[in-house]
Amino acid sequence: QLREKLAMPEYRRKRLRQLISMTPIVKVMEAHSGITGLIVEKTVVENEGKLDQFDAMWISSLCDSTAKGKPDIELVDMTSRFRTIDDIMEVTTKPIIFDGDTGGLTEHFVYTVRSLERMGVSAIIIEDKKGLKKNSLFGTEVKQTQATIEEMSAKIAAGKKAQLTDDFMIIARIESLILEKGMEDALERAFAFVKAGADGIMIHSRKKDPAEILEFCDKFREVDTVTPIVVVPSSFNIITEDELASHGVNIVIYANQLTRAAFPAMQKTAEDILKYHRAKEVDDRLMPIKQIITLIDEL
Amino acid sequence: QLREKLAMPEYRRKRLRQLISMTPIVKVMEAHSGITGLIVEKTVVENEGKLDQFDAMWISSLCDSTAKGKPDIELVDMTSRFRTIDDIMEVTTKPIIFDGDTGGLTEHFVYTVRSLERMGVSAIIIEDKKGLKKNSLFGTEVKQTQATIEEMSAKIAAGKKAQLTDDFMIIARIESLILEKGMEDALERAFAFVKAGADGIMIHSRKKDPAEILEFCDKFREVDTVTPIVVVPSSFNIITEDELASHGVNIVIYANQLTRAAFPAMQKTAEDILKYHRAKEVDDRLMPIKQIITLIDEL
Amino acid sequence: QLREKLAMPEYRRKRLRQLISMTPIVKVMEAHSGITGLIVEKTVVENEGKLDQFDAMWISSLCDSTAKGKPDIELVDMTSRFRTIDDIMEVTTKPIIFDGDTGGLTEHFVYTVRSLERMGVSAIIIEDKKGLKKNSLFGTEVKQTQATIEEMSAKIAAGKKAQLTDDFMIIARIESLILEKGMEDALERAFAFVKAGADGIMIHSRKKDPAEILEFCDKFREVDTVTPIVVVPSSFNIITEDELASHGVNIVIYANQLTRAAFPAMQKTAEDILKYHRAKEVDDRLMPIKQIITLIDEL
Amino acid sequence: QLREKLAMPEYRRKRLRQLISMTPIVKVMEAHSGITGLIVEKTVVENEGKLDQFDAMWISSLCDSTAKGKPDIELVDMTSRFRTIDDIMEVTTKPIIFDGDTGGLTEHFVYTVRSLERMGVSAIIIEDKKGLKKNSLFGTEVKQTQATIEEMSAKIAAGKKAQLTDDFMIIARIESLILEKGMEDALERAFAFVKAGADGIMIHSRKKDPAEILEFCDKFREVDTVTPIVVVPSSFNIITEDELASHGVNIVIYANQLTRAAFPAMQKTAEDILKYHRAKEVDDRLMPIKQIITLIDEL
């Protein structure tokens, strides 16, 4: 029961800060339901005699929206997303980082911080955009408005003021590289957001080449050696955890891979059943239920 | 917008009865979330110049529980399951058959019927078991108590009495073959449950060979040519929809294939990311997000 | 069961339009929970040999927020408010008018319309404000930004386009009198919003004297004799339903009286129990549970 | 923010045990929503120069069901009741005692314990009944089946085993006096349930005269001076907190008074508005919204 005790909010909430200080790089995998939470919780791999597992869960707004069949435009609201968190917390123990999109209006954001903290979430990441949020994978194809440094800083400061524990982290995500505003803008924002109280900086890029991410990390670390850096290598997936860590990255988030793995497998299964007018042909590649439910705890 | 209008409860609810009377066999696929609902809704396959698609969705208690990481013992309660229905209804139009497990206490079941009807669900299937429900895949390995004919008939009758529309269907699932009580018992129950008001009979088997299912259908059809028969060919998946139809089956449910397809794909992805310390190696077999979200309607 | 059948969305949704065409003035009372819904549903009064009852329910954002102990600043999000609607729909049959605040971003509003329609709600009222919503009872004490005619018209038109049935109504609420922008502005907006597709106009005032409300109604009716007018006589409560009807008002909403009646009764009870160190002294003025639950239907 | 910090589960959960050891008698008032939670949280009364307030909140299944307009037969399921807890926790800090009815099947009860503990609830009270639960106010008028000592003890023991913290309490409620099984039976059960692991005993009675309750307390205290005793003086409301404390009672629960105060006030208001065809006549006895919302925290 020692491990299960970690499910209690007081242990789970502060565990992210502990992991950041204890491990070279915190590995975080996307979860959007109880069962995906269990995959992140329980998947262990042996690498050259060493056991590897994920350290924490990322509740992506894109994947949560997609699971619900809704567009990723902050339409899936906080109450709906809190239910996703609840579903995951019910069956896991690892710490949770919550994708907070823009954080919404500052007057609402402070309540979100309080609710997440009470639930035992470890961190929220909010991005410096405003107005109708669109997913960053669209980059400059769709109209996006970046919040000013002042606006974003005010939101961060308000969130930090609302917070009741020392455990919870508010991490600022910088969209400057996505929106092609340049490295200088990204760095200026990073330092300003840390000054406003941000407990970490997430820097994002849509490029295949991790060069601009690494440049940011190096330049940020020249000035600030302490504030945790978060990256999400969806596009620049050529880079390894070790390389990221060597550039000062503290948290790597695999942001959408479970969603992207499940979908084609399900779609192909649906197609083949329609094609063969029975399930026999797909059955061999499906996992038996009895095997799946070994992951589910029976009390 | 004509198709979308079918999402309204008044059209969706009665559509299952319409389909039963219009098509040789109604094809139903499991859904347990918005996105799986969208797969059932939108997957179309061309077979020899003919377009094939699923007719309806099955909200399996096993798959709903598994998605939530909980054991399939009626622990995931009605309020939680209604939220799953809501999530699916928000983004689809096809009719819904709800897996009602044992239906719970009769005093509660009548409220469940009313709620489902109001939401626009077309049918509930309840099984003739009582006490702590365990999944039928465990067969006689675990202790299961079958309800008496009188108990089950009373529950069916109470449900039919509570019902407010002519659309909604209460379908009785017979566990006699699963529990090895014999064909006679199964048939006796089927006729009794129809007499009590059941709008359909689901007969289930754990055998690889569909023989006992076909025997049941043939013997039932000798006496009753009208009441819809439902089968769930999870074990006896060798049989095709045409063969089932030729024995008088009206509804075939593919009860858990999406869940079983998604899980191994996700697990392998998690393992490989842990193994390679980056997502590059898994990326090729993942579907791009931009492709997944083409399924999601933007209003 | 005839009456209960009205709970089905297809009957409930269109009932508001039927009532508007059938009765001199539609009487609507606030509900924010199952039990308050039952009070609106079942309270009947005999007036000079005639039976009087409410025709519909108003789901106030102020009262819903207050019931949840949250400020009325659109913090209680749609998912939370839909659960309130569900709770009410589960136990009542009368039609529902939903207080939609500003309606939110147009890109979100269209989904809200679809969800409400599917649930069987009859109408949404949205006000011509934008940015952080504050309750209108604060009038000009707090900063409020009125949406332009173009912005509000675009939102109305988008909502009407998204709508799938002929039943659902989108009613535009005009804040010009609250914000002291003058009668001309109010009327100009009213005509513009009708032109944009609004199915009704709600005109609001914080004055004790109903004069400006009546002036609006008279001037509006000179030009438009058809579009339903809605008023909420919280401040100008001196005016009767008959007088309002004679000025062309179609719907009168009693917007917060149940909330305001319950609170002081509960607070006094809490105080007196603390004072007397037992419940005896308060018991006489409390209703026995056995009497309260006579309102609750047992199936 | 010191007081607000108590809202965090780790402080709230253990606070009930602290209060029991620190105060002569813990005073608990019913809450069934955010606003009723705020009344329990913030009502303070001055008694002879001393400030008095409630120590904790009771989430009654009767009041929660009644608020939702549903009968009190365990129809309002755990997911629905957890949402009520969430609503209350979002806006309050005082500890919570949860009315767990029969606790349901033992196989489900263990999960309920885990969920409540995680949320930060301090205690659950379960009664020694089984089958369809009916409210105890009906006493012997309706058929009720008392669980055997063995059944109830097994449920308590399973709950205690599932529990992960030392904070959480499982309190056993004894229905022997309600069901007229006699004092001996009540005491035998009390000792057995404590032996099975119960952290407290609730003894209940429907009599106006507190004699049988006091006799139970005295006889229980002769043998067990430590285990907390809980009483709910709904019928025997003549007795004061001091008198109860002097007989060894540790917790007094005012179980339904807010619900019973609100209902007649709301019903009368609805009737009078129907009678007078306007709200003017009721307005004087209603509390202004501006006064009600002073209770609601703005961050």
Coordinates of C-alpha atoms in Angstrom, one line a residue, chain A:
Chain A
Q1 CA 0.0 0.0 0.0
L2 CA 3.0 2.3 0.2
R3 CA 2.9 3.0 -3.5
E4 CA -0.8 3.5 -3.5
K5 CA -0.5 6.0 -0.8
L6 CA 1.2 8.3 -3.4
A7 CA -2.2 8.7 -4.9
M8 CA -3.2 11.0 -2.0
P9 CA -3.0 14.6 -3.2
E10 CA -0.5 15.7 -0.5
Y11 CA 2.1 13.2 -1.9
R12 CA 1.2 13.4 -5.5
R13 CA 1.2 17.2 -5.7
K14 CA 4.7 17.8 -4.4
R15 CA 6.2 14.8 -6.2
L16 CA 6.9 16.7 -9.4
R17 CA 9.2 19.2 -7.6
Q18 CA 10.9 16.2 -5.9
L19 CA 11.5 14.5 -9.3
I20 CA 12.9 17.6 -10.9
S21 CA 15.5 17.9 -8.2
M22 CA 16.2 14.1 -8.1
T23 CA 16.4 13.0 -11.7
P24 CA 18.4 14.3 -14.7
I25 CA 15.2 14.6 -16.8
V26 CA 11.6 14.0 -15.8
K27 CA 9.8 11.9 -18.5
V28 CA 6.2 12.7 -19.0
M29 CA 3.6 10.8 -21.1
E30 CA 0.2 12.0 -22.2
A31 CA -2.9 10.4 -20.6
H32 CA -6.5 11.3 -21.3
S33 CA -8.5 8.6 -19.5
G34 CA -8.2 6.1 -16.7
I35 CA -6.8 3.4 -19.0
T36 CA -4.2 5.6 -20.6
G37 CA -3.3 6.8 -17.1
L38 CA -2.7 3.1 -16.2
I39 CA -0.4 2.7 -19.2
V40 CA 1.7 5.6 -18.1
E41 CA 1.6 4.4 -14.6
K42 CA 2.6 0.8 -15.2
T43 CA 4.6 0.5 -18.4
V44 CA 8.1 -0.6 -17.4
V45 CA 10.9 -1.4 -19.9
E46 CA 14.2 -3.0 -19.3
N47 CA 17.0 -1.2 -21.1
E48 CA 20.4 -2.9 -20.7
G49 CA 19.6 -4.2 -17.2
K50 CA 18.0 -0.9 -16.1
L51 CA 14.3 -0.4 -15.6
D52 CA 12.8 2.6 -17.3
Q53 CA 9.4 4.1 -16.7
F54 CA 7.6 7.4 -17.1
D55 CA 7.7 9.8 -14.1
A56 CA 4.5 11.8 -14.6
M57 CA 1.4 12.3 -16.7
W58 CA 0.5 15.1 -19.1
I59 CA -3.1 16.0 -19.5
S60 CA -3.1 17.5 -23.0
S61 CA -5.9 19.7 -24.0
L62 CA -5.6 18.5 -27.6
C63 CA -5.8 14.8 -26.6
D64 CA -8.6 15.4 -24.0
S65 CA -10.6 17.4 -26.7
T66 CA -9.8 14.7 -29.3
A67 CA -10.9 11.9 -27.0
K68 CA -14.2 13.8 -26.6
G69 CA -14.5 14.3 -30.3
K70 CA -14.3 18.1 -29.9
P71 CA -12.0 20.6 -31.6
D72 CA -9.1 21.9 -29.6
I73 CA -10.3 25.5 -29.1
E74 CA -10.8 25.6 -25.4
L75 CA -14.3 24.3 -26.0
V76 CA -13.9 21.5 -23.6
D77 CA -14.2 23.5 -20.5
M78 CA -12.6 23.2 -17.0
T79 CA -15.4 21.2 -15.5
S80 CA -15.1 18.7 -18.3
R81 CA -11.4 18.6 -18.0
F82 CA -11.5 18.2 -14.2
R83 CA -13.5 15.0 -14.7
T84 CA -10.8 13.7 -16.9
I85 CA -8.3 14.4 -14.2
D86 CA -10.6 12.7 -11.6
D87 CA -10.8 9.6 -13.8
I88 CA -7.1 9.4 -14.0
M89 CA -6.4 10.2 -10.4
E90 CA -8.9 7.5 -9.3
V91 CA -6.6 4.8 -10.7
T92 CA -3.0 6.1 -10.7
T93 CA -0.4 7.6 -8.4
K94 CA 2.1 9.5 -10.6
P95 CA 2.1 13.3 -10.6
I96 CA 0.1 15.2 -13.1
I97 CA 1.0 18.2 -15.3
F98 CA -2.1 19.9 -16.7
D99 CA -2.2 21.6 -20.1
G100 CA -4.0 24.8 -19.2
D101 CA -4.2 26.3 -22.8
T102 CA -4.2 30.1 -22.4
G103 CA -5.4 29.8 -18.8
G104 CA -8.5 31.8 -19.8
L105 CA -9.3 35.1 -18.3
T106 CA -7.1 36.0 -15.3
E107 CA -10.3 36.3 -13.2
H108 CA -11.1 32.7 -13.9
F109 CA -7.5 31.4 -13.9
V110 CA -7.1 32.0 -10.2
Y111 CA -10.0 29.6 -9.5
T112 CA -8.5 27.0 -11.8
V113 CA -5.2 27.2 -9.8
R114 CA -7.1 26.6 -6.6
S115 CA -9.1 23.7 -7.9
L116 CA -6.1 21.9 -9.4
E117 CA -4.1 22.4 -6.2
R118 CA -6.9 21.0 -4.1
M119 CA -7.2 18.0 -6.4
G120 CA -3.5 17.2 -6.1
V121 CA -2.3 18.3 -9.6
S122 CA 1.4 19.3 -9.6
A123 CA 1.6 21.9 -12.3
I124 CA -0.3 23.8 -14.9
I125 CA 1.3 25.0 -18.1
I126 CA -0.3 28.1 -19.7
E127 CA 0.7 29.6 -23.0
D128 CA 1.1 33.3 -23.8
K129 CA -1.8 33.5 -26.3
K130 CA -5.2 35.2 -26.0
G131 CA -8.5 35.2 -27.8
L132 CA -9.7 32.1 -29.5
K133 CA -7.1 29.4 -28.9
K134 CA -6.1 27.2 -31.8
N135 CA -3.7 24.3 -31.6
S136 CA 0.0 25.3 -32.1
L137 CA 0.4 22.7 -34.7
F138 CA -1.3 25.1 -37.1
G139 CA 1.5 27.6 -36.4
T140 CA 1.0 30.7 -38.5
E141 CA -1.6 29.1 -40.8
V142 CA -4.4 30.3 -38.5
K143 CA -4.7 33.7 -36.8
Q144 CA -3.4 33.6 -33.3
T145 CA -2.9 36.5 -30.9
Q146 CA 0.1 36.4 -28.6
A147 CA -0.6 38.0 -25.2
T148 CA 1.7 40.9 -24.3
I149 CA 4.4 40.3 -21.7
E150 CA 2.4 42.5 -19.3
E151 CA -0.8 40.5 -19.8
M152 CA 0.9 37.1 -19.4
S153 CA 2.9 38.3 -16.4
A154 CA -0.2 39.6 -14.7
K155 CA -1.9 36.2 -15.2
I156 CA 1.1 34.3 -13.8
A157 CA 1.4 36.7 -10.8
A158 CA -2.3 36.4 -10.0
G159 CA -2.1 32.6 -10.2
K160 CA 0.9 32.5 -7.9
K161 CA -0.9 34.8 -5.4
A162 CA -3.9 32.6 -5.4
Q163 CA -2.0 29.4 -4.8
L164 CA -2.1 28.0 -1.3
T165 CA 0.7 25.4 -1.1
D166 CA 4.4 25.6 -1.9
D167 CA 4.0 22.4 -4.1
F168 CA 2.1 23.7 -7.1
M169 CA 3.9 25.0 -10.1
I170 CA 2.8 27.5 -12.8
I171 CA 4.8 27.0 -15.9
A172 CA 4.8 29.6 -18.7
R173 CA 4.8 28.3 -22.3
I174 CA 6.3 30.6 -24.9
E175 CA 4.8 30.7 -28.4
S176 CA 7.3 33.1 -29.9
L177 CA 9.1 30.4 -32.0
I178 CA 5.8 28.9 -33.1
L179 CA 4.6 32.3 -34.2
E180 CA 8.0 33.2 -35.7
K181 CA 8.6 36.2 -33.5
G182 CA 12.3 35.3 -33.0
M183 CA 14.7 34.1 -30.4
E184 CA 15.1 37.5 -28.7
D185 CA 11.4 37.7 -28.1
A186 CA 11.3 34.2 -26.7
L187 CA 14.1 34.9 -24.3
E188 CA 12.8 38.3 -23.2
R189 CA 9.5 36.6 -22.4
A190 CA 11.1 33.8 -20.6
F191 CA 13.0 36.1 -18.2
A192 CA 9.9 38.3 -17.7
F193 CA 7.7 35.4 -16.9
V194 CA 10.2 34.0 -14.4
K195 CA 10.3 37.4 -12.8
A196 CA 6.5 37.4 -12.7
G197 CA 6.7 34.2 -10.7
A198 CA 6.6 31.4 -13.2
D199 CA 8.0 28.2 -11.7
G200 CA 9.2 26.9 -15.1
I201 CA 9.4 27.8 -18.7
M202 CA 8.2 25.7 -21.6
I203 CA 9.6 26.5 -25.0
H204 CA 8.0 25.2 -28.1
S205 CA 8.9 24.8 -31.8
R206 CA 7.3 23.3 -34.8
K207 CA 10.6 22.6 -36.6
K208 CA 11.9 19.1 -37.3
D209 CA 15.4 20.4 -36.3
P210 CA 15.8 20.9 -32.6
A211 CA 18.4 23.7 -33.2
E212 CA 16.2 26.6 -32.2
I213 CA 15.1 24.8 -29.0
L214 CA 18.6 24.0 -28.0
E215 CA 19.7 27.6 -28.8
F216 CA 17.0 28.9 -26.5
C217 CA 17.9 26.5 -23.7
D218 CA 21.6 27.4 -23.9
K219 CA 20.9 31.1 -23.9
F220 CA 18.4 30.8 -21.1
R221 CA 20.8 28.7 -19.0
E222 CA 23.5 31.3 -19.4
V223 CA 21.4 33.6 -17.4
D224 CA 19.1 31.4 -15.3
T225 CA 20.6 28.1 -14.1
V226 CA 17.7 27.2 -11.8
T227 CA 14.3 27.6 -13.4
P228 CA 13.1 24.3 -14.8
I229 CA 12.8 24.1 -18.6
V230 CA 10.1 22.0 -20.3
V231 CA 10.1 20.8 -23.9
V232 CA 7.7 18.9 -26.0
P233 CA 9.6 17.2 -28.8
S234 CA 6.7 16.3 -31.1
S235 CA 8.3 17.7 -34.3
F236 CA 11.9 17.7 -33.3
N237 CA 11.7 14.1 -32.2
I238 CA 15.2 13.2 -33.4
I239 CA 16.7 14.5 -30.1
T240 CA 17.0 12.1 -27.2
E241 CA 16.3 12.7 -23.5
D242 CA 20.0 12.7 -22.7
E243 CA 20.8 15.4 -25.3
L244 CA 17.9 17.5 -24.0
A245 CA 19.1 17.1 -20.4
S246 CA 22.7 18.1 -21.4
H247 CA 21.2 21.4 -22.7
G248 CA 19.5 22.0 -19.3
V249 CA 16.1 20.7 -20.0
N250 CA 14.4 19.3 -16.9
I251 CA 11.1 17.9 -18.2
V252 CA 10.4 16.2 -21.5
I253 CA 6.7 15.7 -22.4
Y254 CA 5.5 13.1 -25.0
A255 CA 2.4 15.0 -25.6
N256 CA 0.1 13.0 -27.9
Q257 CA 1.6 9.6 -28.8
L258 CA -0.9 7.4 -27.1
T259 CA -3.8 9.2 -28.9
R260 CA -2.0 8.9 -32.2
A261 CA -1.2 5.2 -31.7
A262 CA -4.7 4.2 -30.7
F263 CA -6.6 6.0 -33.5
P264 CA -5.2 4.2 -36.6
A265 CA -5.4 0.8 -34.8
M266 CA -9.0 1.4 -34.0
Q267 CA -9.9 2.8 -37.4
K268 CA -8.3 -0.2 -39.2
T269 CA -10.2 -2.6 -36.9
A270 CA -13.5 -0.9 -37.7
E271 CA -12.7 -1.0 -41.4
D272 CA -11.7 -4.6 -41.4
I273 CA -14.8 -5.8 -39.5
L274 CA -16.9 -3.9 -42.1
K275 CA -14.9 -5.5 -44.9
Y276 CA -15.0 -9.1 -43.6
H277 CA -18.5 -8.9 -42.1
R278 CA -17.1 -10.5 -38.9
A279 CA -14.4 -9.9 -36.4
K280 CA -12.4 -13.1 -37.0
E281 CA -9.8 -11.5 -39.3
V282 CA -9.0 -8.7 -36.8
D283 CA -9.0 -10.8 -33.7
D284 CA -5.4 -12.0 -33.8
R285 CA -4.0 -8.5 -33.6
L286 CA -6.3 -7.5 -30.8
M287 CA -5.3 -8.0 -27.2
P288 CA -7.6 -10.3 -25.2
I289 CA -9.6 -8.5 -22.6
K290 CA -8.3 -10.8 -19.9
Q291 CA -4.8 -9.4 -20.6
I292 CA -5.8 -5.8 -20.7
I293 CA -7.6 -5.9 -17.3
T294 CA -4.4 -7.2 -15.6
L295 CA -3.5 -3.5 -15.5
I296 CA -6.6 -2.7 -13.5
D297 CA -6.3 -2.9 -9.7
E298 CA -8.9 -5.0 -7.8
L299 CA -9.2 -3.9 -4.2

